[in-house]
XYZ file of C-alpha atoms in Angstrom:
304
model
C 180.426 132.432 -4.793
C 176.737 132.164 -5.655
C 174.731 134.809 -7.469
C 173.006 136.148 -4.335
C 176.354 136.791 -2.613
C 177.590 138.543 -5.765
C 174.441 140.668 -5.777
C 174.934 141.618 -2.120
C 178.561 142.613 -2.756
C 177.527 144.711 -5.763
C 174.781 146.456 -3.814
C 177.211 147.235 -0.978
C 179.663 148.731 -3.493
C 176.765 150.745 -4.873
C 175.905 151.987 -1.376
C 179.482 153.112 -0.807
C 179.432 154.877 -4.177
C 176.255 156.833 -3.385
C 177.489 157.707 0.104
C 180.782 159.055 -1.267
C 178.831 160.969 -3.911
C 176.986 162.767 -1.110
C 180.255 163.436 0.721
C 181.820 165.043 -2.363
C 178.698 167.138 -2.958
C 179.084 168.476 0.583
C 182.859 168.974 0.224
C 182.363 171.027 -2.952
C 181.170 173.878 -0.772
C 178.384 176.413 -1.017
C 177.692 176.122 -4.736
C 174.208 176.261 -6.331
C 172.451 172.895 -6.546
C 172.073 173.407 -10.317
C 175.833 173.618 -10.711
C 176.444 170.490 -8.641
C 173.785 168.529 -10.490
C 175.180 169.555 -13.888
C 178.536 167.949 -13.115
C 176.817 164.799 -11.884
C 174.751 164.469 -15.057
C 177.618 165.215 -17.422
C 179.626 162.319 -15.967
C 176.576 160.028 -15.802
C 175.783 160.686 -19.470
C 179.091 159.281 -20.733
C 178.514 155.621 -19.862
C 175.071 155.090 -21.461
C 176.393 156.594 -24.706
C 178.650 153.548 -25.014
C 175.774 151.096 -24.599
C 173.427 152.989 -26.927
C 176.079 152.895 -29.657
C 177.078 149.284 -28.949
C 173.518 147.949 -29.150
C 172.464 150.398 -31.894
C 169.574 151.735 -29.837
C 168.009 155.176 -30.380
C 169.470 157.941 -28.233
C 166.153 159.714 -27.684
C 163.614 156.914 -27.846
C 160.495 156.543 -29.929
C 158.288 159.500 -30.818
C 155.220 158.063 -29.103
C 157.146 157.684 -25.845
C 158.291 161.311 -25.599
C 155.609 162.424 -23.080
C 156.577 159.630 -20.673
C 160.305 160.177 -21.212
C 159.936 163.893 -20.514
C 157.763 163.242 -17.447
C 160.193 160.677 -16.075
C 163.170 162.979 -16.692
C 161.476 166.039 -15.197
C 160.440 164.242 -12.014
C 163.844 162.595 -11.731
C 165.707 165.880 -12.150
C 163.595 167.614 -9.502
C 164.232 164.670 -7.182
C 168.001 164.954 -7.714
C 168.019 168.721 -7.092
C 165.993 168.355 -3.899
C 168.254 165.533 -2.734
C 171.391 167.633 -3.268
C 169.803 170.463 -1.262
C 169.008 168.027 1.559
C 172.567 166.663 1.480
C 173.930 170.200 1.809
C 171.669 171.161 4.725
C 171.064 167.973 6.730
C 172.985 165.276 8.518
C 174.077 163.003 5.664
C 172.441 159.875 7.069
C 169.149 161.747 7.651
C 169.048 162.892 4.009
C 169.919 159.380 2.834
C 167.217 157.711 4.894
C 164.533 160.131 3.682
C 165.515 159.262 0.105
C 165.237 155.572 1.033
C 161.504 156.123 1.507
C 161.021 156.218 -2.272
C 160.062 152.497 -2.611
C 157.143 153.099 -0.246
C 156.012 156.187 -2.174
C 156.327 154.217 -5.421
C 153.800 151.682 -4.140
C 151.334 154.484 -3.450
C 151.878 156.274 -6.778
C 151.658 153.062 -8.803
C 148.361 152.296 -7.083
C 147.001 155.800 -7.775
C 148.150 156.300 -11.368
C 148.775 152.821 -12.798
C 145.953 150.955 -11.050
C 148.441 148.504 -9.542
C 146.845 146.939 -6.495
C 148.913 147.457 -3.351
C 149.077 144.431 -1.100
C 148.038 144.709 2.527
C 151.580 144.184 3.828
C 152.860 146.922 1.503
C 150.321 149.419 2.861
C 151.255 148.502 6.444
C 154.967 148.920 5.674
C 154.334 152.269 3.975
C 152.376 153.694 6.928
C 155.034 152.520 9.394
C 157.863 153.961 7.256
C 156.149 157.348 6.975
C 155.675 157.359 10.752
C 159.399 156.670 11.091
C 160.181 159.593 8.792
C 158.439 161.951 11.235
C 161.113 161.171 13.826
C 163.780 162.300 11.347
C 161.864 165.367 10.151
C 160.755 166.376 13.653
C 158.065 168.730 12.307
C 157.976 172.056 14.138
C 156.481 174.144 11.314
C 159.417 176.573 11.225
C 162.396 177.140 8.944
C 164.471 174.489 10.749
C 162.212 171.829 9.252
C 162.599 173.045 5.648
C 165.623 170.874 4.685
C 163.910 167.761 6.067
C 160.704 168.510 4.154
C 162.777 168.984 1.010
C 164.555 165.691 1.720
C 161.172 163.986 2.042
C 160.010 165.541 -1.242
C 163.164 164.290 -2.981
C 162.057 160.721 -2.289
C 158.514 161.456 -3.494
C 159.738 162.913 -6.800
C 162.135 159.989 -7.233
C 159.164 157.662 -6.712
C 157.225 159.615 -9.334
C 160.087 159.059 -11.778
C 160.086 155.314 -11.069
C 156.308 155.215 -11.533
C 156.638 156.848 -14.961
C 159.270 154.255 -15.800
C 156.896 151.322 -15.297
C 155.167 151.668 -18.685
C 158.390 152.975 -20.257
C 160.267 149.831 -19.281
C 158.247 147.806 -21.757
C 158.780 150.276 -24.610
C 162.368 151.547 -24.385
C 165.782 150.063 -23.658
C 167.083 150.953 -20.208
C 170.260 152.572 -21.546
C 168.177 154.777 -23.862
C 166.157 155.939 -20.867
C 169.339 156.544 -18.862
C 170.897 158.638 -21.623
C 167.656 160.556 -22.200
C 167.444 161.440 -18.512
C 171.071 162.613 -18.302
C 170.876 164.560 -21.569
C 167.522 166.141 -20.660
C 168.857 167.106 -17.226
C 172.029 168.615 -18.670
C 170.152 170.728 -21.216
C 167.507 171.795 -18.677
C 170.133 172.789 -16.119
C 172.309 174.942 -18.403
C 170.092 178.099 -18.251
C 169.831 177.851 -14.445
C 173.579 177.338 -14.137
C 174.245 180.395 -16.306
C 172.044 182.648 -14.140
C 173.233 181.279 -10.780
C 176.834 180.418 -11.659
C 179.428 180.710 -8.913
C 183.142 180.718 -9.814
C 184.899 177.525 -8.784
C 188.416 176.708 -7.717
C 190.316 173.863 -9.354
C 189.775 171.734 -6.254
C 186.008 172.314 -6.398
C 185.909 171.210 -10.033
C 187.859 168.035 -9.166
C 185.588 167.352 -6.189
C 182.437 167.714 -8.320
C 183.914 165.435 -10.965
C 184.562 162.885 -8.227
C 180.938 163.172 -7.102
C 179.917 162.253 -10.655
C 182.349 159.333 -10.715
C 181.037 157.902 -7.448
C 177.432 158.459 -8.569
C 178.226 156.383 -11.648
C 179.782 153.662 -9.470
C 176.611 153.660 -7.414
C 174.462 153.460 -10.522
C 176.317 150.541 -12.025
C 176.633 148.768 -8.700
C 172.868 148.692 -8.240
C 172.336 147.639 -11.859
C 174.848 144.786 -11.630
C 173.406 143.720 -8.270
C 169.927 143.209 -9.728
C 171.400 141.357 -12.706
C 172.824 138.791 -10.260
C 169.821 138.372 -7.965
C 166.156 139.290 -7.579
C 165.106 142.271 -5.491
C 163.348 139.997 -3.011
C 166.727 138.461 -2.121
C 168.976 141.510 -1.852
C 166.967 144.757 -1.795
C 167.210 145.103 2.002
C 170.934 145.782 1.640
C 170.298 149.202 0.045
C 169.923 150.459 3.623
C 173.660 149.881 4.071
C 174.201 153.288 2.482
C 172.641 154.905 5.574
C 175.291 153.232 7.727
C 178.070 154.341 5.375
C 176.647 157.880 5.279
C 176.473 158.006 9.075
C 180.085 156.818 9.406
C 181.403 159.213 6.754
C 179.367 162.069 8.198
C 180.864 161.431 11.637
C 184.457 160.969 10.430
C 184.560 163.869 7.946
C 181.976 166.362 9.209
C 181.724 165.357 12.896
C 177.971 164.806 12.460
C 176.058 162.791 15.037
C 172.341 162.079 14.380
C 170.130 162.689 17.412
C 168.217 159.957 19.208
C 164.956 160.704 17.396
C 166.733 160.271 14.039
C 168.130 156.929 15.170
C 164.627 155.873 16.195
C 163.361 156.923 12.752
C 166.132 154.892 11.078
C 165.143 151.797 13.037
C 161.428 152.170 12.263
C 162.006 152.720 8.527
C 164.488 149.837 8.365
C 162.036 147.521 10.132
C 159.290 148.556 7.704
C 161.610 147.807 4.795
C 162.671 144.508 6.342
C 159.035 143.531 6.911
C 158.194 144.232 3.271
C 161.366 142.400 2.178
C 160.436 139.261 4.143
C 156.803 139.310 2.962
C 157.971 139.667 -0.656
C 160.146 136.579 -0.207
C 157.211 134.559 1.073
C 154.671 135.973 -1.398
C 156.525 136.534 -4.689
C 154.676 138.260 -7.498
C 153.841 136.395 -10.682
C 156.813 136.198 -13.047
C 155.212 138.484 -15.607
C 154.621 141.185 -13.009
C 158.219 141.040 -11.864
C 159.722 141.160 -15.328
C 157.569 144.008 -16.597
C 157.083 146.011 -13.463
C 159.422 145.467 -10.578
C 162.527 144.803 -12.671
C 162.060 148.048 -14.559
C 161.947 149.977 -11.309
C 165.095 148.148 -10.269
C 166.883 149.132 -13.452
C 165.712 152.678 -12.937
C 167.837 152.760 -9.782
C 170.826 153.477 -12.027
C 169.438 156.993 -12.430
C 168.983 157.651 -8.762
C 170.815 160.368 -6.781
């Protein structure tokens, strides 16, 4: 089995993990998003502790990097909270696909704030993907659109977190950044959880713990995948999670996306596939990949 096949298998396992995470969030019932996110971050914080200790890295990073670490963690936390809200109020596959727009938003944000020149094919793919998102959102300017708008914003905030990671990737170890994000999120969430706390049954606690477990599986799956193969060879397979989410949503919650959503899925997938194929034919210089793109790939372990 070659490295690309191993990477594809790992990314598919990751997709299943993230899809099951969303399912368990939904199954936990009508609990505040702060409460759900706290469980997710508590579980996700355990694993990086091991690596920080093993490699004798700092838990909280260097002093000069604190502004970027705080910015990355704040944007990431907001993205997670918005994503959980979308999962609770939308068809699972719709919420997943809107989150899958974050690579396109990252291109835009990196161009605006890091002066990274966006290639022509990336701009084309971004415009097409955003057009596809409109079919999922179906804007009507009333309250029915609110969850979809929030789902869209979750991808934008996630992209902001990945953009902040670009310079951080050259200054901090990835497991330090992972721990910092989980610890920051846990501490930041505690006051909100206290003021909005809803009593939970034993089954709800177990379900939320399972959501954290599957989130961790998703995180490590994506990390292992990119250790086996480059993004240009396997990144298209992240869209498998939309298929898994659609299947699980239908089997467990009897959800069926409408025709406009399916059309949006196809358009966004084609935009991603177009960018995937162009990246294969026009790879970036090695330095750009190692310092930029690979850091955004490693940041995927903090997603959702």
